[in-house]
C-alpha positions as YAML, in Angstrom:
chain: A
units: angstrom
residues:
- id: 1
  name: UNK
  ca: [0.00, 0.00, 0.00]
- id: 2
  name: UNK
  ca: [1.47, 3.37, -1.07]
- id: 3
  name: UNK
  ca: [0.25, 5.45, 1.89]
- id: 4
  name: UNK
  ca: [1.88, 8.75, 0.94]
- id: 5
  name: UNK
  ca: [0.76, 8.54, -2.68]
- id: 6
  name: UNK
  ca: [-2.75, 7.53, -1.64]
- id: 7
  name: UNK
  ca: [-2.94, 10.47, 0.75]
- id: 8
  name: UNK
  ca: [-1.65, 12.88, -1.90]
- id: 9
  name: UNK
  ca: [-4.11, 11.54, -4.49]
- id: 10
  name: UNK
  ca: [-7.11, 11.91, -2.16]
- id: 11
  name: UNK
  ca: [-6.14, 15.48, -1.23]
- id: 12
  name: UNK
  ca: [-5.61, 16.40, -4.85]
- id: 13
  name: UNK
  ca: [-8.97, 15.04, -6.00]
- id: 14
  name: UNK
  ca: [-10.80, 16.56, -3.03]
- id: 15
  name: UNK
  ca: [-9.36, 20.01, -3.76]
- id: 16
  name: UNK
  ca: [-10.22, 19.73, -7.46]
- id: 17
  name: UNK
  ca: [-13.86, 18.82, -6.93]
- id: 18
  name: UNK
  ca: [-16.27, 21.73, -6.47]
- id: 19
  name: UNK
  ca: [-19.34, 21.48, -4.21]
- id: 20
  name: UNK
  ca: [-21.64, 21.98, -7.20]
- id: 21
  name: UNK
  ca: [-20.16, 18.92, -8.92]
- id: 22
  name: UNK
  ca: [-21.27, 16.68, -6.06]
- id: 23
  name: UNK
  ca: [-24.61, 18.39, -5.44]
- id: 24
  name: UNK
  ca: [-23.60, 20.50, -2.42]
- id: 25
  name: UNK
  ca: [-24.16, 24.23, -1.90]
- id: 26
  name: UNK
  ca: [-20.97, 26.30, -1.90]
- id: 27
  name: UNK
  ca: [-22.07, 28.46, 1.04]
- id: 28
  name: UNK
  ca: [-20.69, 31.89, 2.01]
- id: 29
  name: UNK
  ca: [-17.14, 32.57, 3.12]
- id: 30
  name: UNK
  ca: [-15.70, 29.36, 1.75]
- id: 31
  name: UNK
  ca: [-11.89, 29.29, 2.03]
- id: 32
  name: UNK
  ca: [-11.12, 25.64, 1.33]
- id: 33
  name: UNK
  ca: [-10.34, 24.92, -2.33]
- id: 34
  name: UNK
  ca: [-12.69, 22.25, -3.55]
- id: 35
  name: UNK
  ca: [-14.42, 20.10, -0.96]
- id: 36
  name: UNK
  ca: [-13.88, 20.01, 2.80]
- id: 37
  name: UNK
  ca: [-12.80, 16.78, 4.45]
- id: 38
  name: UNK
  ca: [-16.06, 16.52, 6.36]
- id: 39
  name: UNK
  ca: [-17.99, 16.84, 3.11]
- id: 40
  name: UNK
  ca: [-16.10, 13.96, 1.50]
- id: 41
  name: UNK
  ca: [-16.55, 11.88, 4.65]
- id: 42
  name: UNK
  ca: [-20.28, 12.56, 4.67]
- id: 43
  name: UNK
  ca: [-20.64, 11.72, 0.98]
- id: 44
  name: UNK
  ca: [-18.65, 8.51, 1.49]
- id: 45
  name: UNK
  ca: [-20.60, 7.55, 4.64]
- id: 46
  name: UNK
  ca: [-17.55, 7.36, 6.89]
- id: 47
  name: UNK
  ca: [-16.27, 9.27, 9.90]
- id: 48
  name: UNK
  ca: [-14.32, 12.48, 9.38]
- id: 49
  name: UNK
  ca: [-11.56, 11.09, 11.61]
- id: 50
  name: UNK
  ca: [-11.15, 7.99, 9.44]
- id: 51
  name: UNK
  ca: [-11.01, 10.02, 6.23]
- id: 52
  name: UNK
  ca: [-8.57, 12.52, 7.75]
- id: 53
  name: UNK
  ca: [-6.23, 9.68, 8.70]
- id: 54
  name: UNK
  ca: [-6.24, 8.47, 5.08]
- id: 55
  name: UNK
  ca: [-5.26, 11.94, 3.87]
- id: 56
  name: UNK
  ca: [-2.53, 12.11, 6.50]
- id: 57
  name: UNK
  ca: [-1.09, 8.72, 5.47]
- id: 58
  name: UNK
  ca: [-1.91, 7.33, 8.92]
- id: 59
  name: UNK
  ca: [-4.95, 5.21, 8.11]
- id: 60
  name: UNK
  ca: [-5.29, 1.44, 7.79]
- id: 61
  name: UNK
  ca: [-5.52, -0.24, 4.42]
- id: 62
  name: UNK
  ca: [-8.98, 0.75, 3.11]
- id: 63
  name: UNK
  ca: [-11.29, -2.05, 2.05]
- id: 64
  name: UNK
  ca: [-12.75, -2.27, -1.48]
- id: 65
  name: UNK
  ca: [-16.07, -1.06, -0.03]
- id: 66
  name: UNK
  ca: [-14.39, 2.07, 1.35]
- id: 67
  name: UNK
  ca: [-12.57, 2.66, -1.94]
- id: 68
  name: UNK
  ca: [-15.84, 2.40, -3.89]
- id: 69
  name: UNK
  ca: [-17.43, 4.88, -1.48]
- id: 70
  name: UNK
  ca: [-14.57, 7.32, -2.04]
- id: 71
  name: UNK
  ca: [-14.88, 6.81, -5.79]
- id: 72
  name: UNK
  ca: [-18.53, 7.86, -5.63]
- id: 73
  name: UNK
  ca: [-17.90, 10.75, -3.24]
- id: 74
  name: UNK
  ca: [-15.08, 12.23, -5.32]
- id: 75
  name: UNK
  ca: [-16.76, 11.46, -8.67]
- id: 76
  name: UNK
  ca: [-13.68, 9.61, -9.92]
- id: 77
  name: UNK
  ca: [-13.46, 8.44, -13.51]
- id: 78
  name: UNK
  ca: [-12.93, 4.71, -14.19]
- id: 79
  name: UNK
  ca: [-9.22, 5.36, -14.77]
- id: 80
  name: UNK
  ca: [-8.95, 7.29, -11.50]
- id: 81
  name: UNK
  ca: [-10.85, 4.55, -9.70]
- id: 82
  name: UNK
  ca: [-8.39, 1.91, -10.92]
- id: 83
  name: UNK
  ca: [-5.50, 4.13, -9.81]
- id: 84
  name: UNK
  ca: [-7.06, 4.55, -6.35]
- id: 85
  name: UNK
  ca: [-7.33, 0.78, -5.92]
- id: 86
  name: UNK
  ca: [-3.71, 0.31, -7.03]
- id: 87
  name: UNK
  ca: [-2.46, 2.86, -4.52]
- id: 88
  name: UNK
  ca: [-4.40, 1.07, -1.77]
- id: 89
  name: UNK
  ca: [-2.95, -2.29, -2.82]
- id: 90
  name: UNK
  ca: [-6.38, -3.72, -3.61]
- id: 91
  name: UNK
  ca: [-7.85, -5.46, -6.62]
- id: 92
  name: UNK
  ca: [-10.56, -3.33, -8.25]
- id: 93
  name: UNK
  ca: [-14.05, -4.71, -7.82]
- id: 94
  name: UNK
  ca: [-16.25, -4.76, -10.94]
- id: 95
  name: UNK
  ca: [-17.86, -1.34, -11.52]
- id: 96
  name: UNK
  ca: [-21.48, -1.20, -10.47]
- id: 97
  name: UNK
  ca: [-22.73, -0.44, -13.97]
- id: 98
  name: UNK
  ca: [-22.18, 1.63, -17.09]
- id: 99
  name: UNK
  ca: [-21.80, 5.40, -16.74]
- id: 100
  name: UNK
  ca: [-25.21, 6.79, -17.71]
- id: 101
  name: UNK
  ca: [-24.47, 10.51, -17.37]
- id: 102
  name: UNK
  ca: [-22.96, 12.56, -20.19]
- id: 103
  name: UNK
  ca: [-20.28, 15.16, -19.61]
- id: 104
  name: UNK
  ca: [-21.59, 18.68, -20.38]
- id: 105
  name: UNK
  ca: [-18.92, 19.42, -22.98]
- id: 106
  name: UNK
  ca: [-19.94, 16.30, -24.91]
- id: 107
  name: UNK
  ca: [-23.59, 17.41, -24.94]
- id: 108
  name: UNK
  ca: [-22.47, 20.84, -26.12]
- id: 109
  name: UNK
  ca: [-20.54, 19.22, -28.97]
- id: 110
  name: UNK
  ca: [-23.70, 17.51, -30.26]
- id: 111
  name: UNK
  ca: [-25.46, 20.84, -30.66]
- id: 112
  name: UNK
  ca: [-22.57, 22.48, -32.52]
- id: 113
  name: UNK
  ca: [-23.18, 20.23, -35.54]
- id: 114
  name: UNK
  ca: [-26.52, 21.36, -37.03]
- id: 115
  name: UNK
  ca: [-26.31, 19.18, -40.17]
- id: 116
  name: UNK
  ca: [-24.94, 16.12, -38.38]
- id: 117
  name: UNK
  ca: [-27.14, 13.71, -36.46]
- id: 118
  name: UNK
  ca: [-25.26, 12.79, -33.29]
- id: 119
  name: UNK
  ca: [-25.98, 10.56, -30.31]
- id: 120
  name: UNK
  ca: [-24.08, 9.41, -27.21]
- id: 121
  name: UNK
  ca: [-24.54, 5.77, -26.18]
- id: 122
  name: UNK
  ca: [-23.51, 4.08, -22.96]
- id: 123
  name: UNK
  ca: [-22.06, 0.58, -22.73]
- id: 124
  name: UNK
  ca: [-25.51, -1.03, -22.96]
- id: 125
  name: UNK
  ca: [-26.43, 0.93, -26.11]
- id: 126
  name: UNK
  ca: [-28.78, 3.33, -24.40]
- id: 127
  name: UNK
  ca: [-28.85, 6.70, -26.16]
- id: 128
  name: UNK
  ca: [-28.16, 9.03, -23.23]
- id: 129
  name: UNK
  ca: [-27.81, 12.27, -25.24]
- id: 130
  name: UNK
  ca: [-28.78, 13.30, -28.75]
- id: 131
  name: UNK
  ca: [-29.29, 16.39, -30.88]
- id: 132
  name: UNK
  ca: [-32.58, 17.35, -32.61]
- id: 133
  name: UNK
  ca: [-31.50, 16.06, -36.03]
- id: 134
  name: UNK
  ca: [-30.73, 12.61, -34.60]
- id: 135
  name: UNK
  ca: [-34.16, 12.50, -33.00]
- id: 136
  name: UNK
  ca: [-35.83, 13.48, -36.28]
- id: 137
  name: UNK
  ca: [-33.80, 10.99, -38.32]
- id: 138
  name: UNK
  ca: [-33.94, 7.98, -36.00]
- id: 139
  name: UNK
  ca: [-37.40, 8.65, -34.58]
- id: 140
  name: UNK
  ca: [-38.53, 9.28, -31.00]
- id: 141
  name: UNK
  ca: [-35.34, 8.50, -29.10]
- id: 142
  name: UNK
  ca: [-36.99, 9.54, -25.84]
- id: 143
  name: UNK
  ca: [-39.61, 6.80, -26.19]
- id: 144
  name: UNK
  ca: [-37.17, 4.02, -27.10]
- id: 145
  name: UNK
  ca: [-33.57, 5.05, -26.46]
- id: 146
  name: UNK
  ca: [-31.94, 1.62, -26.63]
- id: 147
  name: UNK
  ca: [-30.38, 0.89, -30.03]
- id: 148
  name: UNK
  ca: [-30.02, -2.83, -29.32]
- id: 149
  name: UNK
  ca: [-33.78, -3.18, -28.71]
- id: 150
  name: UNK
  ca: [-34.45, -1.14, -31.84]
- id: 151
  name: UNK
  ca: [-32.13, -3.34, -33.90]
- id: 152
  name: UNK
  ca: [-33.26, -6.77, -32.70]
- id: 153
  name: UNK
  ca: [-36.80, -6.24, -31.41]
- id: 154
  name: UNK
  ca: [-38.04, -3.47, -33.71]
- id: 155
  name: UNK
  ca: [-38.98, -1.75, -30.48]
- id: 156
  name: UNK
  ca: [-40.67, 1.28, -32.04]
- id: 157
  name: UNK
  ca: [-42.89, -0.85, -34.21]
- id: 158
  name: UNK
  ca: [-44.16, 2.11, -36.22]
- id: 159
  name: UNK
  ca: [-41.72, 2.43, -39.10]
- id: 160
  name: UNK
  ca: [-39.91, 5.44, -37.64]
- id: 161
  name: UNK
  ca: [-36.53, 3.95, -38.38]
- id: 162
  name: UNK
  ca: [-35.01, 0.83, -39.84]
- id: 163
  name: UNK
  ca: [-32.58, -0.75, -42.30]
- id: 164
  name: UNK
  ca: [-33.20, -1.69, -45.90]
- id: 165
  name: UNK
  ca: [-31.91, -4.85, -47.56]
- id: 166
  name: UNK
  ca: [-28.74, -3.16, -48.83]
- id: 167
  name: UNK
  ca: [-27.69, -1.69, -45.50]
- id: 168
  name: UNK
  ca: [-25.15, -2.97, -43.02]
- id: 169
  name: UNK
  ca: [-27.81, -4.27, -40.63]
- id: 170
  name: UNK
  ca: [-26.04, -7.62, -40.25]
- id: 171
  name: UNK
  ca: [-22.71, -5.95, -39.50]
- id: 172
  name: UNK
  ca: [-24.33, -3.60, -37.01]
- id: 173
  name: UNK
  ca: [-25.97, -6.56, -35.28]
- id: 174
  name: UNK
  ca: [-22.53, -8.08, -34.67]
- id: 175
  name: UNK
  ca: [-21.19, -4.74, -33.43]
- id: 176
  name: UNK
  ca: [-24.09, -4.46, -30.98]
- id: 177
  name: UNK
  ca: [-23.60, -7.99, -29.65]
- id: 178
  name: UNK
  ca: [-19.83, -7.56, -29.31]
- id: 179
  name: UNK
  ca: [-20.29, -4.40, -27.28]
- id: 180
  name: UNK
  ca: [-22.96, -5.96, -25.07]
- id: 181
  name: UNK
  ca: [-20.78, -9.01, -24.40]
- id: 182
  name: UNK
  ca: [-17.96, -6.67, -23.33]
- id: 183
  name: UNK
  ca: [-20.37, -4.71, -21.14]
- id: 184
  name: UNK
  ca: [-21.68, -7.76, -19.29]
- id: 185
  name: UNK
  ca: [-18.07, -8.82, -18.59]
- id: 186
  name: UNK
  ca: [-17.28, -5.37, -17.13]
- id: 187
  name: UNK
  ca: [-20.57, -4.86, -15.27]
- id: 188
  name: UNK
  ca: [-21.77, -8.33, -14.21]
- id: 189
  name: UNK
  ca: [-23.94, -6.96, -11.42]
- id: 190
  name: UNK
  ca: [-25.80, -4.27, -13.40]
- id: 191
  name: UNK
  ca: [-29.52, -5.08, -13.26]
- id: 192
  name: UNK
  ca: [-30.68, -2.91, -16.22]
- id: 193
  name: UNK
  ca: [-28.09, -4.60, -18.44]
- id: 194
  name: UNK
  ca: [-29.17, -8.05, -17.22]
- id: 195
  name: UNK
  ca: [-32.81, -7.23, -18.00]
- id: 196
  name: UNK
  ca: [-31.88, -5.95, -21.46]
- id: 197
  name: UNK
  ca: [-30.03, -9.15, -22.34]
- id: 198
  name: UNK
  ca: [-32.97, -11.26, -21.12]
- id: 199
  name: UNK
  ca: [-35.35, -9.26, -23.34]
- id: 200
  name: UNK
  ca: [-33.11, -9.65, -26.37]
- id: 201
  name: UNK
  ca: [-32.65, -13.39, -25.87]
- id: 202
  name: UNK
  ca: [-36.38, -13.94, -25.36]
- id: 203
  name: UNK
  ca: [-37.44, -11.80, -28.31]
- id: 204
  name: UNK
  ca: [-34.82, -12.38, -31.00]
- id: 205
  name: UNK
  ca: [-33.45, -15.66, -32.31]
- id: 206
  name: UNK
  ca: [-31.05, -13.59, -34.42]
- id: 207
  name: UNK
  ca: [-29.60, -11.98, -31.31]
- id: 208
  name: UNK
  ca: [-29.09, -15.37, -29.66]
- id: 209
  name: UNK
  ca: [-27.47, -16.80, -32.79]
- id: 210
  name: UNK
  ca: [-25.04, -13.89, -33.07]
- id: 211
  name: UNK
  ca: [-24.30, -14.00, -29.32]
- id: 212
  name: UNK
  ca: [-23.30, -17.66, -29.60]
- id: 213
  name: UNK
  ca: [-20.69, -16.82, -32.27]
- id: 214
  name: UNK
  ca: [-18.90, -14.52, -29.76]
- id: 215
  name: UNK
  ca: [-18.23, -11.76, -32.33]
- id: 216
  name: UNK
  ca: [-15.35, -9.31, -31.88]
- id: 217
  name: UNK
  ca: [-15.95, -5.92, -33.46]
- id: 218
  name: UNK
  ca: [-14.35, -2.51, -32.99]
- id: 219
  name: UNK
  ca: [-16.17, 0.80, -33.51]
- id: 220
  name: UNK
  ca: [-15.26, 2.65, -36.67]
- id: 221
  name: UNK
  ca: [-16.59, 3.93, -39.98]
- id: 222
  name: UNK
  ca: [-19.70, 2.30, -41.46]
- id: 223
  name: UNK
  ca: [-22.05, 3.12, -44.32]
- id: 224
  name: UNK
  ca: [-25.70, 2.15, -43.99]
- id: 225
  name: UNK
  ca: [-29.18, 3.09, -45.12]
- id: 226
  name: UNK
  ca: [-31.72, 4.42, -42.64]
- id: 227
  name: UNK
  ca: [-35.38, 4.47, -43.62]
- id: 228
  name: UNK
  ca: [-37.11, 7.59, -42.33]
- id: 229
  name: UNK
  ca: [-40.89, 8.08, -42.74]
- id: 230
  name: UNK
  ca: [-40.42, 11.63, -44.08]
- id: 231
  name: UNK
  ca: [-37.30, 11.12, -46.17]
- id: 232
  name: UNK
  ca: [-37.50, 7.49, -47.24]
- id: 233
  name: UNK
  ca: [-34.17, 5.62, -47.53]
- id: 234
  name: UNK
  ca: [-31.20, 7.80, -46.62]
- id: 235
  name: UNK
  ca: [-27.63, 6.60, -47.20]
- id: 236
  name: UNK
  ca: [-25.43, 7.81, -44.37]
- id: 237
  name: UNK
  ca: [-21.95, 7.50, -42.91]
- id: 238
  name: UNK
  ca: [-21.62, 6.55, -39.26]
- id: 239
  name: UNK
  ca: [-18.40, 7.44, -37.44]
- id: 240
  name: UNK
  ca: [-17.70, 6.68, -33.80]
- id: 241
  name: UNK
  ca: [-15.73, 8.70, -31.27]
- id: 242
  name: UNK
  ca: [-15.02, 6.77, -28.07]
- id: 243
  name: UNK
  ca: [-14.96, 8.30, -24.58]
- id: 244
  name: UNK
  ca: [-12.80, 5.67, -22.83]
- id: 245
  name: UNK
  ca: [-13.00, 7.08, -19.31]
- id: 246
  name: UNK
  ca: [-16.80, 6.77, -19.35]
- id: 247
  name: UNK
  ca: [-17.07, 3.70, -21.59]
- id: 248
  name: UNK
  ca: [-19.29, 5.70, -23.95]
- id: 249
  name: UNK
  ca: [-19.42, 6.33, -27.68]
- id: 250
  name: UNK
  ca: [-20.42, 9.40, -29.70]
- id: 251
  name: UNK
  ca: [-21.90, 8.43, -33.07]
- id: 252
  name: UNK
  ca: [-21.87, 11.03, -35.86]
- id: 253
  name: UNK
  ca: [-24.28, 10.39, -38.74]
- id: 254
  name: UNK
  ca: [-23.54, 12.35, -41.94]
- id: 255
  name: UNK
  ca: [-24.15, 12.05, -45.68]
- id: 256
  name: UNK
  ca: [-21.71, 12.46, -48.57]
- id: 257
  name: UNK
  ca: [-21.48, 16.16, -49.55]
- id: 258
  name: UNK
  ca: [-23.72, 17.06, -52.49]
- id: 259
  name: UNK
  ca: [-25.59, 13.75, -52.42]
- id: 260
  name: UNK
  ca: [-29.40, 13.43, -52.35]
- id: 261
  name: UNK
  ca: [-29.07, 12.11, -48.81]
- id: 262
  name: UNK
  ca: [-27.12, 15.23, -47.78]
- id: 263
  name: UNK
  ca: [-29.86, 17.43, -49.20]
- id: 264
  name: UNK
  ca: [-32.45, 15.36, -47.38]
- id: 265
  name: UNK
  ca: [-30.62, 15.72, -44.06]
- id: 266
  name: UNK
  ca: [-30.25, 19.46, -44.61]
- id: 267
  name: UNK
  ca: [-33.97, 19.76, -45.25]
- id: 268
  name: UNK
  ca: [-34.76, 17.74, -42.14]
- id: 269
  name: UNK
  ca: [-32.42, 19.94, -40.07]
- id: 270
  name: UNK
  ca: [-34.06, 23.08, -41.43]
- id: 271
  name: UNK
  ca: [-37.51, 21.74, -40.65]
- id: 272
  name: UNK
  ca: [-36.42, 21.09, -37.08]
...
């Protein structure tokens, strides 16, 4: 256990985290940079004395439960969480579940691209942020945000979105399954993910067949056709930007410049 490094890391992260970031009021006359020790202790459900001893390199080896509590209290990223466990000489426990919040700067990015449909998906393929053009193109993302259910169960059931015979629907199915298999390995105790997999297995023989092949796919560039009720078939490019620290992906949907699909997307963006 690296006591001095652990203490330094906890102090550093405490001083970097503002009260607003953890849902606390700043209050008047605040002199401490970042959070106070008692605030971290309260958020982590431990005594102030115990936490102070950790910051002073005098504490005992913290248990995985304590380390997870500090991770939540200090809003550590997955990489920071792993580093915290290493400093404490402990093996990281599986994360509780996928990160389902989007960083504000990522949301802002989506709305800076008026002629690009963009979504953010978590590790279980829930769309957790999207811009207006993505909603218009893909159809009612608030009502059915999970792309895996849309792909394998036709969850909307009203023709709002889909794939034609010449699209990369089969390839996308393998990409979805590969990502979900990776997610269940990382988050074995996440109940929403467990329920999603049960729904997909029960409702789609195709999903089960692909799952059994154990596909390995990496995100990247794909071309596919999306059928929109207003536009008809639209040929688009899908490019993925990964956010490793949150295990999330940003998907940008564009059309070739000057193509009929590009004009269709521009018209849909203008209508929005």
